[in-house]
Amino acid sequence: MTESRRRDRSGLRAEAAEVRHGRLKRSSGWRTALSAVAGVLAVVLVSGASVAAIAAYQLDSGIESVDLGGEVPTVGEWEGGFNVLIVGVDNAAGQADAAERETTLNDVNMLVHVAEDQQSAVAVSIPRDLMVPIPACEAEDGTTSGPLELAQINSAYGLGGLPCVVDTVEQLTGLEVPYAGTISFDGVARMSSAVGGVDVCIDAPISDPYTGLDLPTAGTHTVEGYQALAFLRTRYGVGDGGDLSRISSQQVYLSSMIRKVQSDGVLTDLGALYGLAKVTTESMQLSTSLRPLDTMVAMARVLADMPTEKIVFVQYPGEIVLSGELEGRVLPLEDEAAELMRLIESDERFIPDEPQSGTVADPNAPAPAPSPSGEATAEPAPSESASADPSPAPSGSPSAAPTPEVLENVPGQTAADRRCSAAND
């Protein structure tokens, strides 16, 4: 991290209670197991690649941390919104793919934004092949790399670790990112097992020799361990075989995991919580700002009761280059990206333009729930769930919610959407 960046962040004093993306209110009694129960949901939401249990229950002695600059808040109840960046790294020391290459890559990058009113959240998946400027970064040995005008975003970690990834994402999005963490792919596999597996749907058999994924039949499969990791990493097995299709599978997985955590008793299973915590201590590196249990649990409390239809997963707007020197890479769609970030920063609700191209509707989604009159009522789709009448409400009545904007060229889904990954023929 550059010295100027350190100075800028050192001015963000927690006790001043004026950090743009959130602050903590003093409270007591947080360091209990019951406080930790709320943490699982935060983990699910701030998952880069099914990163489960980052706030479930912290075993302080085991979690590695990295300083992003600024002071560390250590108090209780969260007020306002916040931004968290979760990074999935490959080739990390001690994991199965270690030594595959000299450099560790940030292959999964997910920026999670919770609105100031705490009523909605957006998780932005940034493609690993996105071509972006990378600022000057300081490596662990004290050397500083010069700024790069254009490079794949997944090279940032190799240049300067987690702080370099944070700096790059801040420069790309214009958003301040005071909280961040990394997880190894081995950790992803172990965490999926700790929650008892996750149900994923596919529209046809998938066999990908590159990741080892083998799902022989269409329909719903419960994946865990390295099978879950293979599902999240496969790119040749889904959609068009590209990185953007892999993002669609990650969104299918994360949406399913959120629904599971809310409905299957994970929040009350202390054994599951401890298992998640143990994996966290062995598999994650957190920014010092995120490491305190109070901070993580406070964030979790914000997320624990958030309706799934108000949790939106989107892909950072980009298009694949089809020929030339950058063939196969992804270039940002600047106008669409600017509009996405404007809406996120201003906490305006929006609807993704369309589902990811690598997914299809789940034909086995639950039937519509009956209404009080006995008639079946369909669960509203994302484009319908907030489409209230835009006309002014009568005087003296509650104001109607504004119709969310539909963002063109911004694919995604909500956590309420039940979709299947489309197999690559």
Coordinates of C-alpha atoms in Angstrom, one line a residue, residues 44-398:
V44 CA -23.2 -16.1 3.4
L45 CA -23.7 -12.7 2.0
V46 CA -20.1 -11.7 2.0
S47 CA -19.1 -14.8 0.2
G48 CA -16.8 -14.5 -2.7
A49 CA -17.1 -18.2 -3.5
S50 CA -19.3 -19.7 -0.8
V51 CA -17.2 -18.2 1.9
A52 CA -19.2 -19.4 4.9
A53 CA -18.8 -18.4 8.5
I54 CA -16.6 -15.4 8.6
A55 CA -18.6 -14.0 11.4
A56 CA -20.0 -17.2 12.9
Y57 CA -17.8 -17.4 16.0
Q58 CA -14.2 -16.1 16.0
L59 CA -11.4 -18.0 17.6
D60 CA -9.1 -15.0 18.1
S61 CA -5.8 -16.9 18.3
G62 CA -6.1 -18.5 14.9
I63 CA -7.3 -15.9 12.4
E64 CA -4.5 -14.2 10.4
S65 CA -5.1 -10.5 9.7
V66 CA -3.7 -7.8 7.4
D67 CA -3.6 -4.0 8.0
L68 CA -5.5 -1.9 5.5
G69 CA -4.8 1.3 7.5
G70 CA -7.0 3.2 9.8
E71 CA -8.2 2.4 13.3
V72 CA -10.0 -0.7 14.3
P73 CA -13.6 -0.4 15.7
T74 CA -14.2 -2.7 18.7
V75 CA -17.8 -1.8 19.7
G76 CA -21.2 -3.3 19.2
E77 CA -24.4 -2.4 17.4
W78 CA -23.9 -1.4 13.8
E79 CA -25.5 1.8 12.4
G80 CA -25.7 2.6 8.7
G81 CA -24.4 0.8 5.7
F82 CA -21.0 -0.8 4.9
N83 CA -18.8 -2.2 2.1
V84 CA -17.0 -5.5 2.4
L85 CA -14.7 -7.1 -0.2
I86 CA -14.3 -10.9 -0.1
V87 CA -11.5 -12.4 -2.2
G88 CA -11.1 -16.1 -3.1
V89 CA -7.4 -16.8 -3.8
D90 CA -5.9 -19.8 -5.6
N91 CA -2.4 -21.2 -5.2
A92 CA -2.4 -20.2 -1.5
A93 CA 0.3 -21.7 0.8
G94 CA -0.8 -25.1 2.3
Q95 CA -3.8 -25.7 0.0
A96 CA -4.3 -28.4 -2.7
D97 CA -3.3 -26.2 -5.6
A98 CA -0.2 -24.7 -4.0
A99 CA 2.8 -24.4 -6.2
E100 CA 0.8 -24.7 -9.4
R101 CA 2.3 -21.3 -10.3
E102 CA 4.6 -18.8 -8.6
T103 CA 2.0 -16.1 -8.0
T104 CA -1.2 -16.3 -6.0
L105 CA -4.2 -14.9 -7.8
N106 CA -7.3 -13.2 -6.6
D107 CA -9.6 -15.4 -8.7
V108 CA -12.9 -14.5 -7.0
N109 CA -13.7 -10.9 -6.1
M110 CA -17.0 -9.9 -4.6
L111 CA -17.9 -6.5 -3.3
V112 CA -20.8 -6.5 -0.9
H113 CA -22.7 -3.2 -0.2
V114 CA -25.3 -2.9 2.5
A115 CA -27.5 0.2 2.2
E116 CA -27.5 2.9 4.8
D117 CA -31.1 2.1 5.9
Q118 CA -30.1 -1.6 6.2
Q119 CA -33.0 -2.7 4.1
S120 CA -31.2 -4.0 1.0
A121 CA -27.8 -5.3 -0.1
V122 CA -26.0 -5.7 -3.4
A123 CA -23.2 -8.2 -4.1
V124 CA -21.1 -7.3 -7.1
S125 CA -19.0 -10.1 -8.7
I126 CA -16.0 -8.7 -10.5
P127 CA -14.8 -11.0 -13.3
R128 CA -11.3 -12.3 -12.8
D129 CA -10.5 -11.5 -16.4
L130 CA -11.6 -7.9 -16.2
M131 CA -9.0 -5.6 -17.6
V132 CA -8.5 -2.6 -15.3
P133 CA -5.8 -0.1 -14.1
I134 CA -3.9 -1.3 -11.1
P135 CA -2.3 1.4 -8.8
A136 CA 1.2 1.2 -7.4
C137 CA 1.2 -1.5 -4.7
E138 CA 3.7 -2.3 -1.9
A139 CA 4.7 -6.0 -1.6
E140 CA 5.5 -7.8 1.6
D141 CA 9.2 -7.4 1.1
G142 CA 8.8 -3.6 1.0
T143 CA 9.2 -3.1 -2.7
T144 CA 6.7 -1.1 -4.7
S145 CA 5.3 -2.0 -8.1
G146 CA 4.6 0.8 -10.5
P147 CA 1.0 1.5 -11.6
L148 CA -0.3 -0.6 -14.5
E149 CA -2.4 1.1 -17.1
L150 CA -4.3 -2.1 -18.0
A151 CA -4.0 -5.6 -16.4
Q152 CA -6.2 -8.5 -15.4
I153 CA -7.7 -7.7 -12.0
N154 CA -6.7 -11.1 -10.7
S155 CA -3.1 -10.2 -10.8
A156 CA -3.5 -7.5 -8.1
Y157 CA -3.0 -9.9 -5.2
G158 CA 0.4 -11.1 -6.5
L159 CA 1.6 -7.5 -6.7
G160 CA 0.7 -6.4 -3.2
G161 CA -1.6 -8.9 -1.4
L162 CA -5.0 -8.0 -0.1
P163 CA -4.3 -4.2 0.3
C164 CA -3.5 -4.1 -3.4
V165 CA -6.8 -5.8 -4.3
V166 CA -8.7 -3.3 -2.1
D167 CA -6.9 -0.3 -3.7
T168 CA -7.6 -1.7 -7.2
V169 CA -11.3 -2.2 -6.4
E170 CA -11.6 1.2 -4.9
Q171 CA -10.1 2.8 -7.9
L172 CA -12.4 0.8 -10.2
T173 CA -15.6 1.4 -8.4
G174 CA -15.1 4.8 -6.7
L175 CA -16.4 3.2 -3.5
E176 CA -14.5 3.2 -0.2
V177 CA -13.8 -0.4 1.0
P178 CA -12.7 -0.4 4.7
Y179 CA -13.4 -4.1 5.3
A180 CA -11.9 -7.1 3.4
G181 CA -10.9 -10.7 3.7
T182 CA -9.5 -13.6 1.7
I183 CA -10.2 -17.3 1.8
S184 CA -8.3 -20.1 0.2
F185 CA -10.1 -22.6 -2.1
D186 CA -9.5 -25.4 0.4
G187 CA -11.4 -23.3 2.9
V188 CA -14.3 -22.9 0.6
A189 CA -14.6 -26.7 0.3
R190 CA -14.4 -27.2 4.0
M191 CA -16.9 -24.5 4.8
S192 CA -19.5 -26.0 2.4
S193 CA -19.3 -29.2 4.3
A194 CA -19.6 -27.4 7.6
V195 CA -23.1 -26.2 6.7
G196 CA -24.2 -29.6 5.5
G197 CA -23.9 -29.0 1.8
V198 CA -25.7 -26.7 -0.6
D199 CA -28.4 -27.6 -3.1
V200 CA -27.7 -26.6 -6.7
C201 CA -29.7 -27.2 -9.8
I202 CA -28.4 -28.0 -13.3
D203 CA -30.4 -28.3 -16.5
A204 CA -28.4 -31.2 -17.9
P205 CA -25.5 -33.4 -16.8
I206 CA -22.1 -31.7 -16.3
S207 CA -18.7 -33.3 -16.6
D208 CA -15.7 -31.0 -16.3
P209 CA -12.3 -32.8 -16.3
Y210 CA -10.5 -29.5 -15.5
T211 CA -12.2 -29.1 -12.1
G212 CA -13.3 -32.7 -11.5
L213 CA -17.0 -31.8 -11.4
D214 CA -19.2 -34.8 -12.4
L215 CA -22.9 -34.3 -11.9
P216 CA -24.4 -37.1 -14.1
T217 CA -28.1 -36.1 -14.1
A218 CA -30.1 -33.0 -14.6
G219 CA -31.9 -31.6 -11.5
T220 CA -31.0 -30.7 -8.0
H221 CA -27.7 -32.0 -6.3
T222 CA -26.4 -31.4 -2.8
V223 CA -22.8 -30.5 -3.2
E224 CA -20.2 -30.1 -0.5
G225 CA -16.4 -30.3 0.0
Y226 CA -14.4 -30.4 -3.1
Q227 CA -17.5 -31.1 -5.2
A228 CA -18.9 -27.8 -4.1
L229 CA -15.6 -26.1 -4.9
A230 CA -15.5 -27.8 -8.4
F231 CA -19.1 -26.5 -9.0
L232 CA -18.0 -22.9 -8.1
R233 CA -14.8 -23.1 -10.2
T234 CA -16.1 -24.8 -13.3
R235 CA -16.1 -22.6 -16.4
Y236 CA -15.9 -25.1 -19.2
G237 CA -18.9 -27.1 -17.7
V238 CA -21.5 -24.3 -17.7
G239 CA -22.9 -21.7 -20.1
D240 CA -20.5 -20.7 -22.9
G241 CA -17.5 -22.0 -21.1
G242 CA -16.3 -18.6 -20.1
D243 CA -15.5 -16.8 -16.8
L244 CA -18.8 -14.9 -16.9
S245 CA -20.8 -18.1 -16.9
R246 CA -18.8 -19.3 -13.9
I247 CA -20.1 -16.1 -12.0
S248 CA -23.6 -17.2 -12.8
S249 CA -23.0 -20.6 -11.1
Q250 CA -21.6 -18.8 -8.1
Q251 CA -24.7 -16.7 -7.8
V252 CA -26.9 -19.8 -8.1
Y253 CA -24.9 -21.4 -5.2
L254 CA -24.9 -18.3 -3.0
S255 CA -28.6 -17.7 -3.4
S256 CA -29.3 -21.3 -2.4
M257 CA -27.0 -21.1 0.6
I258 CA -28.7 -17.9 1.9
R259 CA -32.1 -19.6 1.6
K260 CA -30.7 -22.7 3.4
V261 CA -29.2 -20.7 6.3
Q262 CA -32.4 -18.8 6.8
S263 CA -34.7 -21.9 6.7
D264 CA -32.7 -25.0 7.8
G265 CA -31.8 -24.2 11.4
V266 CA -28.1 -23.5 10.8
L267 CA -28.4 -20.3 12.9
T268 CA -29.4 -22.4 16.0
D269 CA -26.9 -25.4 15.5
L270 CA -24.0 -24.6 17.8
G271 CA -22.1 -27.6 16.4
A272 CA -22.3 -26.2 12.9
L273 CA -21.3 -22.8 14.2
Y274 CA -18.2 -24.1 15.9
G275 CA -17.3 -26.1 12.8
L276 CA -17.6 -23.0 10.6
A277 CA -15.6 -21.0 13.1
K278 CA -12.8 -23.6 13.1
V279 CA -12.5 -23.5 9.4
T280 CA -12.5 -19.7 9.5
T281 CA -9.5 -19.6 11.8
E282 CA -7.6 -22.0 9.5
S283 CA -8.6 -20.7 6.1
M284 CA -9.1 -16.9 6.2
Q285 CA -7.1 -13.8 6.3
L286 CA -9.1 -10.7 7.5
S287 CA -8.3 -7.0 7.4
T288 CA -7.7 -5.8 11.0
S289 CA -10.8 -3.7 10.6
L290 CA -12.9 -6.8 10.1
R291 CA -11.2 -9.1 12.5
P292 CA -12.9 -8.0 15.8
L293 CA -15.8 -10.3 16.8
D294 CA -17.9 -7.3 17.7
T295 CA -17.5 -5.8 14.2
M296 CA -18.4 -9.0 12.4
V297 CA -21.4 -9.9 14.6
A298 CA -22.7 -6.3 14.3
M299 CA -22.6 -6.6 10.6
A300 CA -24.3 -10.0 10.8
R301 CA -27.2 -8.6 12.8
V302 CA -27.9 -6.2 10.0
L303 CA -28.1 -9.0 7.5
A304 CA -29.8 -11.7 9.5
D305 CA -33.4 -10.7 8.8
M306 CA -33.0 -9.1 5.4
P307 CA -35.6 -10.5 2.8
T308 CA -33.9 -12.6 0.1
E309 CA -35.7 -10.6 -2.6
K310 CA -33.8 -7.5 -1.4
I311 CA -30.4 -9.2 -1.7
V312 CA -29.2 -8.7 -5.3
F313 CA -26.3 -10.4 -7.0
V314 CA -24.9 -8.7 -10.1
Q315 CA -21.9 -9.0 -12.4
Y316 CA -19.8 -6.0 -12.9
P317 CA -20.7 -4.8 -16.4
G318 CA -18.3 -6.0 -19.0
E319 CA -18.0 -7.7 -22.4
I320 CA -15.7 -10.5 -23.6
V321 CA -13.2 -9.5 -26.3
L322 CA -13.6 -11.9 -29.2
S323 CA -10.4 -11.3 -31.1
G324 CA -7.1 -9.6 -31.1
E325 CA -4.4 -9.3 -28.4
L326 CA -7.0 -9.3 -25.5
E327 CA -9.1 -12.1 -26.9
G328 CA -11.0 -13.9 -24.1
R329 CA -10.4 -11.0 -21.6
V330 CA -13.3 -8.8 -20.3
L331 CA -13.4 -5.1 -20.9
P332 CA -15.6 -2.9 -18.6
L333 CA -18.8 -1.3 -20.0
E334 CA -18.0 2.1 -18.6
D335 CA -21.4 3.8 -18.9
E336 CA -23.3 0.8 -17.4
A337 CA -20.7 0.4 -14.7
A338 CA -20.9 4.1 -13.8
E339 CA -24.7 3.9 -13.5
L340 CA -24.4 0.8 -11.3
M341 CA -22.0 2.4 -8.9
R342 CA -24.1 5.6 -8.8
L343 CA -27.1 3.6 -7.7
I344 CA -25.1 1.6 -5.2
E345 CA -23.5 4.7 -3.6
S346 CA -26.9 6.5 -3.4
D347 CA -28.6 3.3 -2.1
E348 CA -31.2 3.3 -4.8
R349 CA -33.0 0.0 -5.5
F350 CA -32.6 -1.5 -9.0
I351 CA -33.3 -4.6 -10.9
P352 CA -30.7 -6.5 -13.0
D353 CA -31.4 -6.3 -16.7
E354 CA -31.7 -10.1 -17.1
P355 CA -30.5 -13.3 -15.4
Q356 CA -27.0 -14.5 -16.1
S357 CA -26.7 -16.1 -19.5
G358 CA -25.4 -19.3 -17.9
T359 CA -28.6 -20.0 -16.0
V360 CA -32.2 -21.0 -16.7
A361 CA -35.3 -21.0 -14.6
D362 CA -35.7 -23.9 -12.1
P363 CA -38.6 -26.0 -13.4
N364 CA -38.9 -27.5 -9.9
A365 CA -39.2 -24.3 -8.0
P366 CA -41.8 -24.5 -5.2
A367 CA -45.4 -23.9 -6.3
P368 CA -46.9 -20.5 -5.5
A369 CA -48.1 -20.1 -2.0
P370 CA -51.9 -19.8 -1.5
S371 CA -53.3 -16.4 -0.7
P372 CA -55.7 -15.9 2.3
S373 CA -58.6 -16.2 -0.1
G374 CA -57.4 -19.7 -1.1
E375 CA -56.1 -18.7 -4.5
A376 CA -52.6 -19.4 -5.5
T377 CA -50.4 -16.3 -5.7
A378 CA -47.1 -16.4 -7.5
E379 CA -44.0 -15.3 -5.6
P380 CA -43.0 -12.0 -7.3
A381 CA -40.1 -12.1 -9.6
P382 CA -37.3 -9.5 -9.0
S383 CA -38.7 -7.2 -11.6
E384 CA -42.1 -7.4 -10.0
S385 CA -41.2 -7.5 -6.3
A386 CA -40.6 -3.8 -6.0
S387 CA -42.7 -2.6 -9.0
A388 CA -45.1 -0.5 -6.9
D389 CA -47.4 1.9 -8.6
P390 CA -45.2 4.9 -9.4
S391 CA -48.1 7.4 -9.1
P392 CA -48.3 9.5 -6.0
A393 CA -50.0 8.0 -3.0
P394 CA -53.2 9.8 -1.7
S395 CA -52.7 12.4 0.9
G396 CA -52.4 11.0 4.4
S397 CA -51.6 7.5 3.2
P398 CA -48.1 5.8 3.2

